[in-house]
């Protein structure tokens, strides 16, 4: 059963001269991991602040966990864990002390706070570092500590603003996996924002593409991709030992071919209107060239995003996901 847990309705925010968020309509269901994605200045943080009741909308409404965030911010705060993009801890206190402190502020009794903080620090991979001062933590460790900090009060929803900012690529993967696992284990709805599209796509059930305060599209990544690319093309990448003109000519004369791109000495990128992998493989092998690998390229979020920008950001998705217009 789908249960709406975050509902934005015609939500707008005007700063003096900037329309930061413009008529946003979006519903996120319980248990989803939703990615709010867009470049810097798109309005992601402003949207998040309105969800938390930390800034007031100019127009429209925002409901989280059944409460109006603007009118009932304290009730929302009880249900929602928020990790801002610049989280600060008490540097002179240990990781464990910081989390226990947050627990006590949330009126969790000390004994339970202590048990829960230790358990959470273990879950986020900070068991060994829990007695180190938070000031000595790396950026990645601070983000993990931040996750423990938002989870300590057993929230129904966690909102993470640019959680991967400033973390090295490996750390990013680990952190994202952790967010995904924790959200499933604790049955938590996650909204995370990011301007690194490709980083987060793997863990998001749905994404919203956000530019200049407007939601360009939202849905499951595969659905957005098939909407945009279905009648367009299939892209096949072939890694070969060498690329010769006769080979290229032969590939170009294949049926259904759109074009062939040569990248470096060994990579062919073939666009076609249907799946021609087997005839492509045959031609390559017949030509005496070694075939090291052949794969159909999935269209990822970056491609989707660029496709929207090519259309001047005006491209409409006619048929959103199966849940209807959100
Ligand atoms: P994002 O988080 O996607 O990078 P923001 O929500 O921070 O975007 O900002 C959206 C727009 O609103 C930007 O143009 C930004 O300069 C502007 N903005 C954000 N906060 C304020 C503020 N407190 N006062 C005036 N303008 C703001
Ligand atoms: Mg931001």
CSV table of C-alpha atoms and ligand atoms in Angstrom, one decimal:
chain,number,residue,atom,x,y,z
A,1,UNK,CA,0.0,0.0,0.0
A,2,UNK,CA,1.4,3.3,-1.0
A,3,UNK,CA,1.2,5.9,1.8
A,4,UNK,CA,2.2,9.5,0.9
A,5,UNK,CA,4.6,10.7,3.5
A,6,UNK,CA,6.0,13.9,1.9
A,7,UNK,CA,3.5,16.0,-0.1
A,8,UNK,CA,4.5,19.2,-1.8
A,9,UNK,CA,1.6,21.1,-3.4
A,10,UNK,CA,2.2,24.1,-5.6
A,11,UNK,CA,5.2,25.0,-3.4
A,12,UNK,CA,7.0,28.2,-4.2
A,13,UNK,CA,9.7,30.3,-2.5
A,14,UNK,CA,10.6,33.8,-3.7
A,15,UNK,CA,13.7,35.5,-2.2
A,16,UNK,CA,14.1,39.2,-2.9
A,17,UNK,CA,15.0,38.9,-6.5
A,18,UNK,CA,15.2,35.1,-6.9
A,19,UNK,CA,12.5,32.6,-7.4
A,20,UNK,CA,14.2,29.7,-5.7
A,21,UNK,CA,11.4,27.2,-6.0
A,22,UNK,CA,8.6,27.5,-8.5
A,23,UNK,CA,5.3,25.7,-8.2
A,24,UNK,CA,6.6,22.4,-7.0
A,25,UNK,CA,4.2,19.4,-6.9
A,26,UNK,CA,5.6,16.1,-5.6
A,27,UNK,CA,4.5,13.2,-3.5
A,28,UNK,CA,6.9,10.7,-1.9
A,29,UNK,CA,5.6,7.5,-0.4
A,30,UNK,CA,6.7,5.8,2.8
A,31,UNK,CA,9.7,3.6,2.3
A,32,UNK,CA,11.0,5.2,-0.8
A,33,UNK,CA,14.5,6.5,-1.4
A,34,UNK,CA,14.0,9.6,-3.4
A,35,UNK,CA,16.8,11.7,-5.0
A,36,UNK,CA,16.2,15.4,-5.5
A,37,UNK,CA,18.8,16.1,-8.2
A,38,UNK,CA,19.9,19.2,-9.8
A,39,UNK,CA,22.8,21.6,-10.3
A,40,UNK,CA,23.9,24.1,-7.6
A,41,UNK,CA,21.3,26.9,-7.2
A,42,UNK,CA,18.5,24.7,-8.4
A,43,UNK,CA,16.5,25.2,-5.2
A,44,UNK,CA,17.1,21.8,-3.5
A,45,UNK,CA,18.2,23.2,-0.1
A,46,UNK,CA,15.4,25.7,-0.1
A,47,UNK,CA,12.9,23.0,-0.8
A,48,UNK,CA,14.3,20.9,2.1
A,49,UNK,CA,14.2,23.9,4.5
A,50,UNK,CA,10.5,24.3,3.7
A,51,UNK,CA,9.9,20.6,4.3
A,52,UNK,CA,11.4,21.1,7.8
A,53,UNK,CA,9.5,24.3,8.5
A,54,UNK,CA,12.9,26.1,8.7
A,55,UNK,CA,11.8,28.6,6.1
A,56,UNK,CA,8.3,29.6,5.0
A,57,UNK,CA,6.9,29.1,1.5
A,58,UNK,CA,5.8,32.1,-0.4
A,59,UNK,CA,3.0,30.0,-1.8
A,60,UNK,CA,1.7,26.5,-1.6
A,61,UNK,CA,1.9,23.9,1.1
A,62,UNK,CA,4.2,21.2,2.4
A,63,UNK,CA,3.1,18.2,4.5
A,64,UNK,CA,5.5,15.7,6.1
A,65,UNK,CA,4.2,12.7,8.1
A,66,UNK,CA,0.8,14.2,8.0
A,67,UNK,CA,1.8,17.5,9.5
A,68,UNK,CA,1.9,20.9,7.9
A,69,UNK,CA,5.6,21.8,8.0
A,70,UNK,CA,5.0,25.5,8.1
A,71,UNK,CA,2.4,25.5,10.9
A,72,UNK,CA,3.6,22.5,12.9
A,73,UNK,CA,7.4,22.5,12.5
A,74,UNK,CA,8.0,21.0,15.9
A,75,UNK,CA,5.8,17.9,15.2
A,76,UNK,CA,7.6,17.5,11.9
A,77,UNK,CA,10.9,17.7,13.7
A,78,UNK,CA,9.9,14.8,15.9
A,79,UNK,CA,9.4,12.6,13.0
A,80,UNK,CA,12.2,13.7,10.6
A,81,UNK,CA,15.9,13.4,10.9
A,82,UNK,CA,17.8,16.1,9.0
A,83,UNK,CA,21.4,16.0,7.9
A,84,UNK,CA,22.3,19.5,6.6
A,85,UNK,CA,25.0,19.9,4.0
A,86,UNK,CA,27.3,21.5,6.6
A,87,UNK,CA,26.7,19.5,9.8
A,88,UNK,CA,28.6,20.6,12.8
A,89,UNK,CA,29.5,18.5,15.8
A,90,UNK,CA,31.1,19.4,19.1
A,91,UNK,CA,34.7,18.9,18.1
A,92,UNK,CA,36.0,18.4,21.6
A,93,UNK,CA,33.6,15.6,22.3
A,94,UNK,CA,33.9,12.1,21.0
A,95,UNK,CA,31.7,10.7,18.3
A,96,UNK,CA,29.8,8.6,20.9
A,97,UNK,CA,29.3,11.6,23.2
A,98,UNK,CA,28.0,13.7,20.4
A,99,UNK,CA,25.3,11.1,19.5
A,100,UNK,CA,24.3,10.6,23.1
A,101,UNK,CA,24.0,14.3,23.5
A,102,UNK,CA,21.6,14.4,20.5
A,103,UNK,CA,19.7,11.5,22.1
A,104,UNK,CA,19.3,13.3,25.4
A,105,UNK,CA,18.1,16.5,23.6
A,106,UNK,CA,15.5,14.3,22.1
A,107,UNK,CA,14.4,13.2,25.5
A,108,UNK,CA,15.7,9.6,25.2
A,109,UNK,CA,16.6,8.2,28.6
A,110,UNK,CA,20.4,8.0,29.2
A,111,UNK,CA,20.6,4.3,29.4
A,112,UNK,CA,18.7,3.7,26.2
A,113,UNK,CA,20.6,6.6,24.6
A,114,UNK,CA,23.9,4.9,25.4
A,115,UNK,CA,22.8,1.5,24.1
A,116,UNK,CA,21.3,2.9,20.9
A,117,UNK,CA,24.3,5.2,20.2
A,118,UNK,CA,26.7,2.4,20.5
A,119,UNK,CA,24.6,0.2,18.2
A,120,UNK,CA,24.2,2.9,15.6
A,121,UNK,CA,27.9,3.8,15.6
A,122,UNK,CA,28.6,0.1,14.9
A,123,UNK,CA,26.1,0.1,12.1
A,124,UNK,CA,27.6,3.2,10.4
A,125,UNK,CA,31.1,1.7,10.7
A,126,UNK,CA,32.5,4.0,13.4
A,127,UNK,CA,32.8,1.4,16.3
A,128,UNK,CA,36.5,1.8,16.5
A,129,UNK,CA,36.5,5.6,16.2
A,130,UNK,CA,33.6,6.2,18.6
A,131,UNK,CA,35.9,7.4,21.4
A,132,UNK,CA,37.9,9.7,19.2
A,133,UNK,CA,37.1,13.4,19.2
A,134,UNK,CA,34.7,14.4,16.4
A,135,UNK,CA,37.1,17.2,15.5
A,136,UNK,CA,39.6,14.6,14.4
A,137,UNK,CA,37.1,12.8,12.1
A,138,UNK,CA,37.5,13.0,8.3
A,139,UNK,CA,34.7,14.4,6.2
A,140,UNK,CA,33.5,10.9,5.4
A,141,UNK,CA,33.5,9.9,9.0
A,142,UNK,CA,31.6,13.0,9.9
A,143,UNK,CA,28.9,12.1,7.4
A,144,UNK,CA,28.7,8.7,8.9
A,145,UNK,CA,28.4,10.2,12.3
A,146,UNK,CA,25.8,12.5,10.8
A,147,UNK,CA,23.8,9.4,9.8
A,148,UNK,CA,24.0,8.0,13.3
A,149,UNK,CA,22.9,11.4,14.6
A,150,UNK,CA,19.8,11.6,12.4
A,151,UNK,CA,18.9,7.9,13.2
A,152,UNK,CA,19.2,8.1,17.0
A,153,UNK,CA,15.7,9.4,17.5
A,154,UNK,CA,14.1,6.7,15.3
A,155,UNK,CA,12.8,9.0,12.6
A,156,UNK,CA,10.2,8.0,10.0
A,157,UNK,CA,11.9,10.1,7.4
A,158,UNK,CA,15.5,11.2,6.9
A,159,UNK,CA,16.4,14.2,4.8
A,160,UNK,CA,20.0,14.3,3.7
A,161,UNK,CA,21.2,17.5,1.9
A,162,UNK,CA,24.2,16.7,-0.3
A,163,UNK,CA,25.4,13.8,1.9
A,164,UNK,CA,28.2,12.9,-0.5
A,165,UNK,CA,29.7,16.4,-0.6
A,166,UNK,CA,33.5,16.4,-0.2
A,167,UNK,CA,33.9,12.6,0.1
A,168,UNK,CA,36.3,10.6,-2.1
A,169,UNK,CA,34.7,8.3,-4.7
A,170,UNK,CA,35.2,5.1,-2.7
A,171,UNK,CA,33.8,6.7,0.4
A,172,UNK,CA,30.8,7.9,-1.6
A,173,UNK,CA,29.9,4.4,-2.7
A,174,UNK,CA,30.2,3.1,0.9
A,175,UNK,CA,28.1,5.9,2.3
A,176,UNK,CA,25.4,5.4,-0.3
A,177,UNK,CA,25.3,1.7,0.3
A,178,UNK,CA,25.0,2.4,4.0
A,179,UNK,CA,22.1,4.8,3.5
A,180,UNK,CA,20.3,2.2,1.4
A,181,UNK,CA,20.8,-0.6,3.9
A,182,UNK,CA,19.9,1.5,6.9
A,183,UNK,CA,16.8,2.8,5.2
A,184,UNK,CA,15.6,-0.8,4.5
A,185,UNK,CA,16.6,-2.1,7.9
A,186,UNK,CA,14.9,0.8,9.8
A,187,UNK,CA,12.0,1.1,7.2
A,188,UNK,CA,12.8,4.7,6.7
A,189,UNK,CA,11.8,7.0,3.9
A,190,UNK,CA,14.9,8.8,2.6
A,191,UNK,CA,15.0,12.1,0.6
A,192,UNK,CA,18.5,13.0,-0.4
A,193,UNK,CA,19.7,15.9,-2.6
A,194,UNK,CA,22.7,15.9,-4.8
A,195,UNK,CA,24.2,17.7,-7.7
A,196,UNK,CA,26.3,14.6,-8.5
A,197,UNK,CA,23.7,12.8,-10.6
A,198,UNK,CA,25.5,9.6,-11.4
A,199,UNK,CA,26.6,9.1,-7.8
A,200,UNK,CA,23.2,8.7,-6.3
A,201,UNK,CA,21.2,7.1,-9.1
A,202,UNK,CA,22.1,3.5,-8.0
A,203,UNK,CA,20.3,3.8,-4.6
A,204,UNK,CA,17.3,5.9,-5.6
A,205,UNK,CA,13.9,4.3,-6.2
A,206,UNK,CA,12.8,7.5,-7.9
A,207,UNK,CA,14.4,10.8,-8.7
A,208,UNK,CA,13.3,14.3,-9.4
A,209,UNK,CA,15.3,16.4,-11.8
A,210,UNK,CA,15.3,20.0,-10.6
A,211,UNK,CA,16.6,23.1,-12.4
A,212,UNK,CA,16.0,26.7,-11.7
A,213,UNK,CA,13.4,26.0,-9.1
A,214,UNK,CA,11.3,23.8,-11.4
A,215,UNK,CA,10.9,20.0,-11.4
A,216,UNK,CA,11.6,19.0,-15.0
A,217,UNK,CA,10.7,15.4,-14.6
A,218,UNK,CA,10.4,12.7,-12.0
A,219,UNK,CA,10.0,9.0,-11.9
A,220,UNK,CA,12.0,5.8,-11.9
A,221,UNK,CA,15.3,6.2,-13.7
A,222,UNK,CA,14.6,3.4,-16.2
A,223,UNK,CA,11.2,4.9,-17.0
A,224,UNK,CA,12.6,8.3,-17.6
A,225,UNK,CA,15.3,6.7,-19.8
A,226,UNK,CA,12.9,4.7,-21.8
A,227,UNK,CA,10.6,7.7,-22.3
A,228,UNK,CA,13.4,9.7,-23.6
A,229,UNK,CA,15.3,7.1,-25.5
A,230,UNK,CA,12.8,4.5,-26.5
A,231,UNK,CA,12.3,5.5,-30.1
A,232,UNK,CA,15.8,7.0,-30.2
A,233,UNK,CA,18.5,4.4,-30.2
A,234,UNK,CA,20.5,1.6,-28.7
A,235,UNK,CA,24.1,2.3,-27.9
A,236,UNK,CA,26.5,-0.6,-28.2
A,237,UNK,CA,30.2,-0.4,-27.1
A,238,UNK,CA,32.7,-2.7,-28.6
A,239,UNK,CA,36.3,-3.0,-27.4
A,240,UNK,CA,38.5,-4.4,-30.1
A,241,UNK,CA,42.2,-5.0,-30.8
A,242,UNK,CA,42.4,-2.5,-33.7
A,243,UNK,CA,40.1,-0.4,-35.8
A,244,UNK,CA,40.5,-0.3,-39.6
A,245,UNK,CA,38.7,1.6,-42.3
A,246,UNK,CA,37.4,-1.6,-44.0
A,247,UNK,CA,35.9,-2.7,-40.6
A,248,UNK,CA,34.3,0.6,-40.1
A,249,UNK,CA,32.8,0.6,-43.6
A,250,UNK,CA,31.4,-2.8,-43.0
A,251,UNK,CA,29.8,-1.8,-39.7
A,252,UNK,CA,28.4,1.3,-41.3
A,253,UNK,CA,26.7,-0.8,-44.0
A,254,UNK,CA,24.8,-2.9,-41.4
A,255,UNK,CA,21.1,-2.6,-41.3
A,256,UNK,CA,19.5,-0.4,-38.5
A,257,UNK,CA,22.8,1.5,-38.0
A,258,UNK,CA,22.6,5.2,-37.1
A,259,UNK,CA,26.3,6.1,-36.6
A,260,UNK,CA,29.6,4.8,-35.4
A,261,UNK,CA,32.0,6.7,-33.2
A,262,UNK,CA,35.7,5.8,-32.7
A,263,UNK,CA,37.1,6.5,-29.3
A,264,UNK,CA,40.9,6.1,-29.1
A,265,UNK,CA,42.5,3.1,-30.7
A,266,UNK,CA,40.2,0.4,-29.4
A,267,UNK,CA,36.7,1.5,-28.6
A,268,UNK,CA,33.7,1.6,-31.0
A,269,UNK,CA,30.5,3.2,-30.0
A,270,UNK,CA,27.7,2.1,-32.3
A,271,UNK,CA,24.3,3.7,-32.3
A,272,UNK,CA,21.5,1.7,-33.9
A,273,UNK,CA,17.7,1.6,-34.0
A,274,UNK,CA,17.6,-2.1,-32.9
A,275,UNK,CA,19.9,-4.5,-31.1
A,276,UNK,CA,22.5,-5.5,-33.6
A,277,UNK,CA,25.1,-6.9,-31.1
A,278,UNK,CA,25.3,-10.4,-32.7
A,279,UNK,CA,25.9,-9.2,-36.3
A,280,UNK,CA,28.3,-6.6,-35.0
A,281,UNK,CA,30.3,-9.3,-33.2
A,282,UNK,CA,30.3,-11.5,-36.3
A,283,UNK,CA,31.6,-8.7,-38.5
A,284,UNK,CA,34.4,-7.8,-36.1
A,285,UNK,CA,35.5,-11.4,-35.6
A,286,UNK,CA,35.3,-12.1,-39.3
A,287,UNK,CA,37.6,-9.1,-40.1
A,288,UNK,CA,40.3,-10.8,-38.0
A,289,UNK,CA,40.1,-8.2,-35.3
A,290,UNK,CA,40.0,-9.4,-31.7
A,291,UNK,CA,36.8,-8.6,-29.8
A,292,UNK,CA,37.6,-7.9,-26.2
A,293,UNK,CA,34.2,-6.9,-25.1
A,294,UNK,CA,30.7,-6.0,-26.2
A,295,UNK,CA,28.1,-4.3,-24.1
A,296,UNK,CA,24.8,-2.4,-24.5
A,297,UNK,CA,25.1,0.9,-22.7
A,298,UNK,CA,22.4,1.6,-20.3
A,299,UNK,CA,21.2,5.2,-20.4
A,300,UNK,CA,22.0,6.6,-17.0
A,301,UNK,CA,20.9,9.8,-15.2
A,302,UNK,CA,23.6,11.9,-16.9
A,303,UNK,CA,22.3,11.0,-20.3
A,304,UNK,CA,18.7,11.7,-19.2
A,305,UNK,CA,19.8,15.1,-17.8
A,306,UNK,CA,21.6,16.1,-20.9
A,307,UNK,CA,18.7,15.1,-23.0
A,308,UNK,CA,16.5,17.4,-21.0
A,309,UNK,CA,18.9,20.3,-21.3
A,310,UNK,CA,19.1,19.7,-25.0
A,311,UNK,CA,15.4,20.3,-25.2
A,312,UNK,CA,15.9,23.6,-23.3
A,313,UNK,CA,14.6,22.1,-20.2
A,314,UNK,CA,11.1,22.2,-21.6
A,315,UNK,CA,10.7,18.5,-22.3
A,316,UNK,CA,7.6,17.2,-20.7
A,317,UNK,CA,7.2,13.6,-19.7
A,318,UNK,CA,3.7,12.8,-20.8
A,319,UNK,CA,3.4,9.6,-19.0
A,320,UNK,CA,5.1,9.6,-15.6
A,321,UNK,CA,5.3,6.5,-13.5
A,322,UNK,CA,2.6,4.1,-13.0
A,323,UNK,CA,1.5,6.0,-9.9
A,324,UNK,CA,0.2,8.7,-12.1
A,325,UNK,CA,1.1,12.4,-12.1
A,326,UNK,CA,2.9,13.2,-8.9
B,1,LIG,P1,20.6,24.3,-4.2
B,1,LIG,O1,20.5,23.7,-2.8
B,1,LIG,O2,19.9,23.5,-5.2
B,1,LIG,O3,22.0,24.6,-4.6
B,1,LIG,P2,19.4,26.7,-3.0
B,1,LIG,O4,18.1,26.2,-2.6
B,1,LIG,O5,20.5,26.8,-2.0
B,1,LIG,O6,19.9,25.7,-4.2
B,1,LIG,O7,19.3,28.1,-3.8
B,1,LIG,C1,18.3,28.3,-4.8
B,1,LIG,C2,18.4,29.8,-5.2
B,1,LIG,O8,17.9,30.6,-4.1
B,1,LIG,C3,19.8,30.3,-5.5
B,1,LIG,O9,19.7,31.2,-6.6
B,1,LIG,C4,20.2,30.9,-4.3
B,1,LIG,O10,21.2,31.9,-4.5
B,1,LIG,C5,19.0,31.5,-3.7
B,1,LIG,N1,18.9,31.6,-2.2
B,1,LIG,C6,19.1,30.5,-1.4
B,1,LIG,N2,19.0,31.0,-0.1
B,1,LIG,C7,18.8,32.3,-0.2
B,1,LIG,C8,18.6,33.3,0.9
B,1,LIG,N3,18.6,33.0,2.2
B,1,LIG,N4,18.4,34.6,0.4
B,1,LIG,C9,18.4,34.9,-0.9
B,1,LIG,N5,18.6,34.0,-1.9
B,1,LIG,C10,18.8,32.7,-1.5
B,2,LIG,MG1,22.0,23.1,-1.6
